[in-house]
Coordinates of C-alpha atoms in Angstrom, one line a residue:
Chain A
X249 CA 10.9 -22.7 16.4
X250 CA 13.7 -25.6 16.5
X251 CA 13.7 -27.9 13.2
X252 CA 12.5 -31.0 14.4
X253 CA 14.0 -34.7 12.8
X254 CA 11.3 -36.9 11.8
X255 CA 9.1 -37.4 8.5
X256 CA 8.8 -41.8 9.3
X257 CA 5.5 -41.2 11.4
X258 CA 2.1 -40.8 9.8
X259 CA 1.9 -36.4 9.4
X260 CA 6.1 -37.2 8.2
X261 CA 4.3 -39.6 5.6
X262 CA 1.5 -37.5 5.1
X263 CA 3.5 -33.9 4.3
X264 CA 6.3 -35.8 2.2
X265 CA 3.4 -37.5 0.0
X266 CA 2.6 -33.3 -0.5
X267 CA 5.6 -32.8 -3.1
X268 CA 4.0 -34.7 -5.2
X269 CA 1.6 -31.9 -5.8
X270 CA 4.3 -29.5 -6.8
X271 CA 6.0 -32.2 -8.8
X272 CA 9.0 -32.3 -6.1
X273 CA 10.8 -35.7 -5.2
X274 CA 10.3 -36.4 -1.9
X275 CA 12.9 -38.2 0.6
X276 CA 10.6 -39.7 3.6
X277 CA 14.3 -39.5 5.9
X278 CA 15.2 -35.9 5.4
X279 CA 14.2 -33.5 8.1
X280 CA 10.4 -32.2 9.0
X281 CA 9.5 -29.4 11.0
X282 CA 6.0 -29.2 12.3
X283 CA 4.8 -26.2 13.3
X284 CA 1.1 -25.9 15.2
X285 CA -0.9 -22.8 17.0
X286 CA -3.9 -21.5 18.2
X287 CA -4.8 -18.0 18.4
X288 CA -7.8 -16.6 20.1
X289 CA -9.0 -12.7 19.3
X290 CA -11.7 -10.8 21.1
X291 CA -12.6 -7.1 21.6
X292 CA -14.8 -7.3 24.4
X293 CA -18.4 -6.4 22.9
X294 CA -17.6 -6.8 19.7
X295 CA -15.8 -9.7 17.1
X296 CA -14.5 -13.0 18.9
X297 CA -12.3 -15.0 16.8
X298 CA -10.2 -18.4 16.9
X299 CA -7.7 -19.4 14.5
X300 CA -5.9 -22.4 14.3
X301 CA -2.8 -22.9 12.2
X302 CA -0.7 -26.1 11.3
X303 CA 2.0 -25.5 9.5
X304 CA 5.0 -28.1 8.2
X305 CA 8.0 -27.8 6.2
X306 CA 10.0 -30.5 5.1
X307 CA 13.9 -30.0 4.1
X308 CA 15.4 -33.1 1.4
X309 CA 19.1 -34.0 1.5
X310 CA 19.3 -32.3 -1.7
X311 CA 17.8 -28.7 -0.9
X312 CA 14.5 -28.8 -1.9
X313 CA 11.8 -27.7 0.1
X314 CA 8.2 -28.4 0.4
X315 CA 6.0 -26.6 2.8
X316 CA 1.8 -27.2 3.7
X317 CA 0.1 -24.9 5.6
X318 CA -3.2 -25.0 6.7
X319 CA -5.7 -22.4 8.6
X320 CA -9.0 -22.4 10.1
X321 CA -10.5 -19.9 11.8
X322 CA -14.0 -18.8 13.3
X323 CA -15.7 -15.6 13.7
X324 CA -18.5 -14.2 15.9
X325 CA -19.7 -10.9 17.2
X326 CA -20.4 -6.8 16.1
X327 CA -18.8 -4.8 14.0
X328 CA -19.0 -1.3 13.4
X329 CA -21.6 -0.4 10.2
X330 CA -20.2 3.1 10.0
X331 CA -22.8 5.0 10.9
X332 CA -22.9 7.3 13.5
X333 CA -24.5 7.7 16.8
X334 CA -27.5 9.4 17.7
X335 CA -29.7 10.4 20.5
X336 CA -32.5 8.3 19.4
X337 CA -32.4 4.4 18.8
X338 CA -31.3 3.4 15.3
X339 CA -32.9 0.5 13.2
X340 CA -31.0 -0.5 10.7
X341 CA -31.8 -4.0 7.9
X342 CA -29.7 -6.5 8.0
X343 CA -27.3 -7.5 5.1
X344 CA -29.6 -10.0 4.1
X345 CA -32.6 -7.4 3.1
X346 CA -34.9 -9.1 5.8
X347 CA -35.2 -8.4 10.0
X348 CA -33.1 -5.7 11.2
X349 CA -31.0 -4.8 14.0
X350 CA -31.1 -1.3 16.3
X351 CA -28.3 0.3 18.1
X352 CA -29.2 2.4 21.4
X353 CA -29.4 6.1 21.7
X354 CA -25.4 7.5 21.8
X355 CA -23.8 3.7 20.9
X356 CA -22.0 3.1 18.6
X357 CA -24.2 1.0 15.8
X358 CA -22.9 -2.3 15.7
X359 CA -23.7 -4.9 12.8
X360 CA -24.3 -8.1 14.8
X361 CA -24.9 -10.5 12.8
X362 CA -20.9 -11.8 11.9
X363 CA -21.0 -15.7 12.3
X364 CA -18.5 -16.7 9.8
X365 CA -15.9 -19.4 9.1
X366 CA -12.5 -19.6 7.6
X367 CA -10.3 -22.2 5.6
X368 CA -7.1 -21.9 4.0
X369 CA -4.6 -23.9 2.3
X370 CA -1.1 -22.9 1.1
X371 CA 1.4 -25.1 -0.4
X372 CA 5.2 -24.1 -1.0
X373 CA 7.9 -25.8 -2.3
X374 CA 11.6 -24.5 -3.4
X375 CA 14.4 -26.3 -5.3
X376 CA 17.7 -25.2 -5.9
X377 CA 18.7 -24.4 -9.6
X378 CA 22.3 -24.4 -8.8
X379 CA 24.9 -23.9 -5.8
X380 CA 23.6 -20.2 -5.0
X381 CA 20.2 -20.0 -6.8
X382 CA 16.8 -20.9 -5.5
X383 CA 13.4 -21.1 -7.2
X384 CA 10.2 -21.4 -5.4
X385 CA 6.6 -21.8 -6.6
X386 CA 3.6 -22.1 -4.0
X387 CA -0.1 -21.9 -4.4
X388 CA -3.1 -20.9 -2.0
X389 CA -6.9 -21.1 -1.7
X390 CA -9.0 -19.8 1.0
X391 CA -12.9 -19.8 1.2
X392 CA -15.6 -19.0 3.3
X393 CA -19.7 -18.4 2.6
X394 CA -19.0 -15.2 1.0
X395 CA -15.4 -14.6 0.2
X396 CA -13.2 -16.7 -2.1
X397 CA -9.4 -16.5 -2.5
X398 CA -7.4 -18.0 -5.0
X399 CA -3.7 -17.5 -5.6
X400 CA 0.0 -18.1 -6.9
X401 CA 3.8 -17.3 -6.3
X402 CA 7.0 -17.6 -7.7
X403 CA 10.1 -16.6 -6.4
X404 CA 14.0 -16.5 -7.4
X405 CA 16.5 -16.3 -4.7
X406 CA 20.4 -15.8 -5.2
X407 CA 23.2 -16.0 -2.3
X408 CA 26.5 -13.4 -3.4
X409 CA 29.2 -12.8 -1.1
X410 CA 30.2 -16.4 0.7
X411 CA 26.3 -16.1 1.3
X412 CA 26.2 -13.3 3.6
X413 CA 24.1 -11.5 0.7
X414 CA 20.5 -12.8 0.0
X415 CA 18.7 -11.0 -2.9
X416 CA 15.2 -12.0 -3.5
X417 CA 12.5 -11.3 -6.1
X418 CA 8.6 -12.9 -5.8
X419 CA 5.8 -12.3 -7.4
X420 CA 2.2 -13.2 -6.4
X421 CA -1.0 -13.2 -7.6
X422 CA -4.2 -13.4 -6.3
X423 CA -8.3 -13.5 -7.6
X424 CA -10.7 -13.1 -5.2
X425 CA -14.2 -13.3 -5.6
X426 CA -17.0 -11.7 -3.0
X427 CA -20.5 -13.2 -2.9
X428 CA -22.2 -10.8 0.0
X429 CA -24.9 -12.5 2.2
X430 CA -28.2 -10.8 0.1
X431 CA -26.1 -9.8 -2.7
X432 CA -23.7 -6.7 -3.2
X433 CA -25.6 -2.8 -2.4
X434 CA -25.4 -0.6 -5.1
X435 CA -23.2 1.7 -4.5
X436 CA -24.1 4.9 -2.5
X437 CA -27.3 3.6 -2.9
X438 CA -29.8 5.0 0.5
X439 CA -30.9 1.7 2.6
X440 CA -34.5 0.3 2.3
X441 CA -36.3 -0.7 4.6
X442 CA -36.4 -4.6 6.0
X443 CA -38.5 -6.7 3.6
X444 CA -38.7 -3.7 0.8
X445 CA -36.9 -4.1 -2.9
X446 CA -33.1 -3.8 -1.9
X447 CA -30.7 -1.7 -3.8
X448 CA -28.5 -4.7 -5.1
X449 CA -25.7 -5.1 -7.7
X450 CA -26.1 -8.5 -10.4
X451 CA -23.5 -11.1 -9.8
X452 CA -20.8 -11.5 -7.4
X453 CA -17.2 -9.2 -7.3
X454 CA -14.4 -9.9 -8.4
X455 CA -10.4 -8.9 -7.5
X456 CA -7.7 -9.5 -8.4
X457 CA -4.3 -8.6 -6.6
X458 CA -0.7 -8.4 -8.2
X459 CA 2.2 -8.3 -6.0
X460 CA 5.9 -7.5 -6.9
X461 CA 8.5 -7.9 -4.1
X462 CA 12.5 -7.4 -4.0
X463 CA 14.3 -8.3 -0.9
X464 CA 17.6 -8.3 0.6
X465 CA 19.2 -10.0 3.6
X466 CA 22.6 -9.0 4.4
X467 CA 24.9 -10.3 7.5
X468 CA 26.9 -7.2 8.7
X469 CA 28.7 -9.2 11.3
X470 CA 28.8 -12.1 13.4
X471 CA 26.0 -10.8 15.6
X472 CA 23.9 -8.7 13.5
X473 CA 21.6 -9.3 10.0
X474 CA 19.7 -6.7 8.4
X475 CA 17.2 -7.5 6.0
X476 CA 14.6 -5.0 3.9
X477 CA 12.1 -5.5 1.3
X478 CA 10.0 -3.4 -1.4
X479 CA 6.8 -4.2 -2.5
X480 CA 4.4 -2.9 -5.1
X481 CA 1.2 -4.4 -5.0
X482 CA -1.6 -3.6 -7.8
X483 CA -5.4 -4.4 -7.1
X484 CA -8.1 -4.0 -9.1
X485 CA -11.9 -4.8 -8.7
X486 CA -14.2 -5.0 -6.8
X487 CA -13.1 -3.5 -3.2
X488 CA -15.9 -1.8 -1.4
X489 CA -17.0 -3.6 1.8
X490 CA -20.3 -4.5 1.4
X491 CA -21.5 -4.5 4.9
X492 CA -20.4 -0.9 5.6
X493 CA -22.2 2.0 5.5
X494 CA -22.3 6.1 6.1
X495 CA -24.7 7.9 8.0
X496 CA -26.1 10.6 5.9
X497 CA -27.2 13.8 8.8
X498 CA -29.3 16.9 8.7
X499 CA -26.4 19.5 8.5
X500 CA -28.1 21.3 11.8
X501 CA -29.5 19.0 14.2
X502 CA -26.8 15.8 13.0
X503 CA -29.7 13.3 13.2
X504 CA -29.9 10.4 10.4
X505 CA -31.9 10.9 7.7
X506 CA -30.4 8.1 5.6
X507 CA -28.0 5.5 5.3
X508 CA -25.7 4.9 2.0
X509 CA -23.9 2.3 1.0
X510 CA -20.3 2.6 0.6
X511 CA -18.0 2.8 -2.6
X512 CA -14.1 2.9 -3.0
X513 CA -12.4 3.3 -6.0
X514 CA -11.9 0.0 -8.3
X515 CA -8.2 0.6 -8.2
X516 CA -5.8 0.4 -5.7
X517 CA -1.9 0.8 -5.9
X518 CA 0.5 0.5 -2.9
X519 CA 4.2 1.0 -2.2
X520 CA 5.6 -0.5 0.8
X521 CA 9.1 -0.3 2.2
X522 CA 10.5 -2.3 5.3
X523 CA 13.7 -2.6 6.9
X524 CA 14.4 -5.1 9.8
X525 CA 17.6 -5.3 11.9
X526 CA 18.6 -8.6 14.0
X527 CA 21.4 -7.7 16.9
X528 CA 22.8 -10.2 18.8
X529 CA 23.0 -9.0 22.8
X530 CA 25.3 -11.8 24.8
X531 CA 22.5 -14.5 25.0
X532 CA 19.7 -12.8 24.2
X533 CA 18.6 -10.5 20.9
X534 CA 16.6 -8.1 19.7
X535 CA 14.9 -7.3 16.4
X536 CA 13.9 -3.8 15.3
X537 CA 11.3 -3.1 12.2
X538 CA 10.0 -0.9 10.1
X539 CA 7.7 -0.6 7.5
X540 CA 6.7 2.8 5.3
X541 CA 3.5 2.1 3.5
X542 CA 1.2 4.4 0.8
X543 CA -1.1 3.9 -1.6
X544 CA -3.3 6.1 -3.9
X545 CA -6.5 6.0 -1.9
X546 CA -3.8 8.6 0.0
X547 CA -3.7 6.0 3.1
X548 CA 0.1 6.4 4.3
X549 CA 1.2 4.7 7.2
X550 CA 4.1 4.1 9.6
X551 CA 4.9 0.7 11.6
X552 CA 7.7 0.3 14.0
X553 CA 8.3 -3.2 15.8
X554 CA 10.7 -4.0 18.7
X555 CA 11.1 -7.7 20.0
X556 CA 13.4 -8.3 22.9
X557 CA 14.4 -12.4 22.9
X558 CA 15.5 -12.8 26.5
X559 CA 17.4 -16.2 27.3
X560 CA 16.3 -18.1 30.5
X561 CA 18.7 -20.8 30.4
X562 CA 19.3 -23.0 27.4
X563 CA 16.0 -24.3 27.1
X564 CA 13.6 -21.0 27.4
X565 CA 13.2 -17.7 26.7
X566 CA 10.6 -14.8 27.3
X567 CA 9.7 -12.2 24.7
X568 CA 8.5 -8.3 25.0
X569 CA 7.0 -7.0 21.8
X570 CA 5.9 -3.1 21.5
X571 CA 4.2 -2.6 18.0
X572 CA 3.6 1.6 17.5
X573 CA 1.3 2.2 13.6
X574 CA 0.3 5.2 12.8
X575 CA -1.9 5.9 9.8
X576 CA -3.3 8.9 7.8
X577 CA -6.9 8.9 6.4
X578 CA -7.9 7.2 2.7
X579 CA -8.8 10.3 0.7
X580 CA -11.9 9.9 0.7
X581 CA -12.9 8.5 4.5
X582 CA -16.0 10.4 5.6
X583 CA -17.4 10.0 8.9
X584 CA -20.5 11.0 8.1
X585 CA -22.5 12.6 5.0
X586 CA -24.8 15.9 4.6
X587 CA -27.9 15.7 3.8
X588 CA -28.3 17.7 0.5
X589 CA -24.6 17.7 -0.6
X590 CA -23.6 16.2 -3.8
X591 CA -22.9 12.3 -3.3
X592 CA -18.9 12.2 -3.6
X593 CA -17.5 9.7 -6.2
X594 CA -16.3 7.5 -3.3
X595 CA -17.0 7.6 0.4
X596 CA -16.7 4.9 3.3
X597 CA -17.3 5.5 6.7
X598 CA -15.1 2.2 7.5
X599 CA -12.8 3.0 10.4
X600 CA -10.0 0.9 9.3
X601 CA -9.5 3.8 6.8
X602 CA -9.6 6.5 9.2
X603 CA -7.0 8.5 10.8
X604 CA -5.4 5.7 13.2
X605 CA -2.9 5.4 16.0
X606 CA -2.3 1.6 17.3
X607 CA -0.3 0.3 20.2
X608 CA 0.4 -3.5 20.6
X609 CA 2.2 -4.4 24.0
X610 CA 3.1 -8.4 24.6
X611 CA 4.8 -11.1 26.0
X612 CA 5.5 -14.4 24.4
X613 CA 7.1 -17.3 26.7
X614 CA 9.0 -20.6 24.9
X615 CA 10.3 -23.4 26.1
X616 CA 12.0 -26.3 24.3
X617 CA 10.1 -29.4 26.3
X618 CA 12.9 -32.5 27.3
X619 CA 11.4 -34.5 24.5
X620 CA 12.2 -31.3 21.8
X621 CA 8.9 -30.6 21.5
X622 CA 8.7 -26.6 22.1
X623 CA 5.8 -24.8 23.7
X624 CA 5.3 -21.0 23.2
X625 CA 2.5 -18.6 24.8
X626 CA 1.8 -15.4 24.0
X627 CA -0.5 -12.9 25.3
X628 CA -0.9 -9.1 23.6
X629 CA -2.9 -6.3 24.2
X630 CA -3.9 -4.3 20.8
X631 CA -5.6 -0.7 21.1
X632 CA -6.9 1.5 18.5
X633 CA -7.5 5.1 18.9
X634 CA -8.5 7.5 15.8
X635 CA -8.8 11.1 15.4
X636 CA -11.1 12.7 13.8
X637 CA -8.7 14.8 11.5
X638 CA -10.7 17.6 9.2
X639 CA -14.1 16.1 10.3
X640 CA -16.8 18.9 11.6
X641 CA -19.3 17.5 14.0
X642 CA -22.9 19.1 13.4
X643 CA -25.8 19.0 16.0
X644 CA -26.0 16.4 18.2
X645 CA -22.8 14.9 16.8
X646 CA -21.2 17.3 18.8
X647 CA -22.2 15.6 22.0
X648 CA -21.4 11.7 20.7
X649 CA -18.2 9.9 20.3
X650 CA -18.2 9.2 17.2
X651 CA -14.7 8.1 17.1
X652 CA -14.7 5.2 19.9
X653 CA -11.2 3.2 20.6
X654 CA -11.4 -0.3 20.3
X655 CA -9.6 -2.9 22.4
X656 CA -8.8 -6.4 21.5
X657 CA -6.8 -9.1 23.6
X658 CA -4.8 -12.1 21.7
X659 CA -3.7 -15.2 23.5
X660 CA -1.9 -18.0 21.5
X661 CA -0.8 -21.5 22.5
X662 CA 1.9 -22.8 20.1
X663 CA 3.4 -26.3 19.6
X664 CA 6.2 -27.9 17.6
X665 CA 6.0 -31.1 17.7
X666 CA 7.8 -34.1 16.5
X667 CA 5.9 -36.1 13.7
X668 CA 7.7 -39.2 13.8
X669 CA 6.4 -39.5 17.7
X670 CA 2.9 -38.8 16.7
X671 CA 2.9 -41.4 13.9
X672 CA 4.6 -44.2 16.3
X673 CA 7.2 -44.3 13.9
Chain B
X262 CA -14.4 18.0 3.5
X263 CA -10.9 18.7 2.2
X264 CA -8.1 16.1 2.9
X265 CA -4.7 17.3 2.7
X266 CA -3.0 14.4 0.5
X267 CA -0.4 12.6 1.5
X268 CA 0.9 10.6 -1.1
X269 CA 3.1 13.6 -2.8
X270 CA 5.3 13.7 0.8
X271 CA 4.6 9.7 1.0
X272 CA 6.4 9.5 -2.6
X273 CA 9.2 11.2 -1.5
X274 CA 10.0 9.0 1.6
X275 CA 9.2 5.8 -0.7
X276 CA 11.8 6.9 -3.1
X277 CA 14.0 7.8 -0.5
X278 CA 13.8 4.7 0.6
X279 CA 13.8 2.5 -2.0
X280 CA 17.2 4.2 -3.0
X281 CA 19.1 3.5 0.2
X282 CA 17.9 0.2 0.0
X283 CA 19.1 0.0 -3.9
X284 CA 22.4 1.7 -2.9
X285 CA 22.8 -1.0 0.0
X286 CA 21.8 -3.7 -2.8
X287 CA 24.9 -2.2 -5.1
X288 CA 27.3 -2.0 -2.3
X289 CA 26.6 -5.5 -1.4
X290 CA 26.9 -6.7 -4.6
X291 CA 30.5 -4.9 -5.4
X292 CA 31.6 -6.7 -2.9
X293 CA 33.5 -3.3 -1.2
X294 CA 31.0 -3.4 1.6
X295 CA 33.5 -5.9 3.7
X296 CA 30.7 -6.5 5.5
X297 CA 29.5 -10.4 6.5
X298 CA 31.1 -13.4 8.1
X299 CA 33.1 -16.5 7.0
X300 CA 31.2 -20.2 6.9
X301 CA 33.1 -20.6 10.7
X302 CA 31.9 -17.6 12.2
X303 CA 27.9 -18.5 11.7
X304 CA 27.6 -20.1 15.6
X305 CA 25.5 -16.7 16.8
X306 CA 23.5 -16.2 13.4
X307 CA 22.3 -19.9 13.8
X308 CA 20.2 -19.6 16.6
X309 CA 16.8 -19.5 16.3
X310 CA 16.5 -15.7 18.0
X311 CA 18.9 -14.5 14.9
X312 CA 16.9 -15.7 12.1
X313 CA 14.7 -12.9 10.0
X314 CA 11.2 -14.6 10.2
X315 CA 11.9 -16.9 13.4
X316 CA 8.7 -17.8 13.6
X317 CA 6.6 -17.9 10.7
X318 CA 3.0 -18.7 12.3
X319 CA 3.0 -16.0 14.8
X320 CA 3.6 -13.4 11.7
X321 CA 1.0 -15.3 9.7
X322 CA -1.4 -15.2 12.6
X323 CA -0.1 -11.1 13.2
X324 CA -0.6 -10.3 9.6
X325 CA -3.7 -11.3 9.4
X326 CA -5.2 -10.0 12.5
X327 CA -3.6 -6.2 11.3
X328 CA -4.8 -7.3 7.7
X329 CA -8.1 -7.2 9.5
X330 CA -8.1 -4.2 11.4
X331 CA -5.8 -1.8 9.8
X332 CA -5.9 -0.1 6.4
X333 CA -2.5 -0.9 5.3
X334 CA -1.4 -4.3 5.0
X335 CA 2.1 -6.4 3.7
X336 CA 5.5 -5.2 2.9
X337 CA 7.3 -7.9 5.2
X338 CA 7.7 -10.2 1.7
X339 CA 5.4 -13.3 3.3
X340 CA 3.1 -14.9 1.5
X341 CA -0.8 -13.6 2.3
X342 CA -4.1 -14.7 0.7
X343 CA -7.5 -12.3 0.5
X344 CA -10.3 -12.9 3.4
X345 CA -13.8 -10.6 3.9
X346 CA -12.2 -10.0 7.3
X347 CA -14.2 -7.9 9.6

């Protein structure tokens, strides 16, 4: 989005009083860019979401930077529990330990009791150490009823090569803490019934994330940039998702005889590669990426990106985006369990570990507005299929789906605006 | 239920990787690579379409919608928080 003069209006006023909070002069005349959206999210019979970001940065005559960005989202709707279908109707308790909900014979159980909102706050700032060196510090909090996110980065940033060479290195960190509605399950732990003694862990978990990128950006010519990244990214703590369960089956007839709680391993390392490339085509351009990812729960994945900026004129553009990831299983995804095997040390039935495939297709419109102003919309189309790899259907599972896609639509209204207009200044 | 792992092959491709992208970081850095641009030549690589995160909501709102959904998450070097997402 264009970078928008301003910063004598009230939100120019408001964002350059912001440095303060990472100790960073502030020069009310240098340039602001205001960046606002709102996203909405739905797969049609299950989770609606709206999310609403405004985001501004504000460039001084002397290099620094200081950036606020703010997010608040909500959530409503069904989510998968894990469990599987069955012929007969299921009743499962809710999260809370009291009422319940049921799924119908051959659905896919759906939890449906998500109501839940979001807010974030993230707050950057950069200042140059010297001609070609950059240090940047930032720090983020986001909560909601029972999730808690509180973080901090620091990068180092060095041009070589007239600047056509960008090397990078950031850290982050991040604690999390999760308070469950009715407490965490014990792990593995069988359901009780609504109203009964729950199977429930003391306290609330806690996580904490360490992340360790390296990054490059190299111009290769006057129409094309490449740029790639490598992150490592440690986690340790609590990580199981305490909504989620697995349907534990007779091995002959596949009915339910119990439901288990969930339980992934306490540690979680990940490696992740990714390469984009920026090409200049006459007027328009297009952007290719990629990203290789892995980690020890023996999820591996592959993500390929392709954005095609085509020029309408001066003043507008229009956007396809295909988005192809593919993903191979966490070692210890289990559809379902048998009745009378030995528990495993972890299992989760959570499809978002599962053996995935996932197509995005969209189009994104822009204009820049005779005042500056720019308007983008954007409307995608996001389908998930899974496979069901090494499972072995028994019984009646052989009849059900038990690996349903899910569809979701995304429709986004973006604005840059200037802040000086709002603020009458 | 046997899974065959993955992370022996995946290791290989990550340190595949990671070495072409150290080797590019060393060529760049010698200075041999004769690749990039002088300070007049930048018109192009200035427009908003050329820029490597052009628009930083729409991959905040992205990442945290796949963040969400999908069991891998991060790698594109933006800054990302922790939510109970579902």
């Amino acid at each position: 989005m264009a970078a928008i003069k301003g910063g004598e209006g009230k939100l120019g006023k408001a964002l350059a009083a912001a440095c303060g909070l990472l100790g960073f002069f502030c020069n009310p005349t240098a340039t602001t860019e205001i960046n606002t959206a709102v996203l909405g999210y739905t797969e049609p019979g299950r989770v609606s979401a709206v999310e609403g970001i405004v985001e501004g940065n504000h460039v001084l005559d002397d290099g620094k930077t200081i950036g606020v960005h703010f997010v608040f989202d909500t959530l409503t709707g069904a989510s998968a529990n894990g469990a599987t279908p069955s012929l007969g109707v299921q009743t499962f308790t809710r999260p809370s330990g009291m009422g319940v909900y049921k799924a119908d014979s051959g659905t896919t159980p759906l939890d449906d009791t998500f109501k839940d909102t979001r807010g974030a706050l993230a707050v950057n700032g950069s200042m140059p150490l010297n001609r070609l060196t950059t240090w940047g510090l930032g720090l983020y909090g986001s909560g909601e009823h029972d999730y808690t996110s509180l973080g901090a980065n620091t990068s180092l940033t060095r041009d070589l090569n007239r600047k056509n060479t960008t090397l990078s290195l950031r850290s982050a960190y991040f604690r999390d803490a999760v308070a469950p509605e009715g407490g965490r399950p014990v792990p593995l732990a069988a359901m009780a019934p609504p109203g009964g003694l729950q199977p429930r862990l003391a306290g609330d978990g806690t996580k904490t994330t360490l992340d360790l990128t390296f990054g490059l950006t190299q111009v290769i010519d006057r129409r094309t940039v490449f740029a790639a990244n490598y992150t490592h990214s440690r986690v340790r703590g609590y990580q199981n998702d305490p909504y989620k369960i697995l349907s534990q089956v007779d091995p002959v007839t596949g009915a339910p005889t119990d439901y288990i709680y969930e339980n992934r391993p306490g540690a979680r390392d990940k490696d992740m590669v990714y390469g984009e490339l920026v090409r200049s085509l006459g007027d328009d351009s297009a952007r290719l990426s990629y990203r290789y990812y892995q980690d020890d729960w023996g999820i591996s994945s592959h993500t390929f990106d392709v954005r095609y900026r085509k020029q309408l004129g001066a003043r507008q553009y229009v956007q396809p985006h295909v988005r192809i990831y593919r993903q191979d299983r966490a070692d210890f995804y289990r559809r379902f369990l048998l009745e009378g095997e030995p528990l495993p040390d972890a299992a989760s039935a959570d499809y978002r570990l599962g053996d995935m495939h996932g197509l995005t297709l969209g189009l994104e419109f822009g204009r820049v507005l005779a005042s500056g102003n720019t308007l983008t919309l954007r409307a995608e189309y996001y389908r998930q299929t899974f496979s069901a790899g090494d499972t072995i259907p028994v019984g009646q599972l052989r009849t059900l789906d038990l690996f349903p896609a899910v569809d979701a639509y995304i429709f986004q209204v973006g604005w840059s605006f200037d802040p000086g207009a709002i603020g009458g200044g | 239920m046997g899974h065959e792992p993955v992370s022996g092959g995946g290791k290989v491709v990550v340190g595949i990787l990671t070495g072409i992208l150290l080797a590019w970081a060393m060529t760049a850095l010698s200075g041999c690579s004769g690749m990039g641009v002088q300070p007049w030549e930048r018109d192009i690589l200035a427009r908003p379409g050329m820029q490597v995160d052009p628009d930083p909501v729409v991959t905040a709102l992205d990442e945290h919608i796949y963040f969400s959904k999908e069991g891998s998450t991060g790698g594109l070097g933006t800054a990302g928080g922790g939510c109970g997402c579902n």
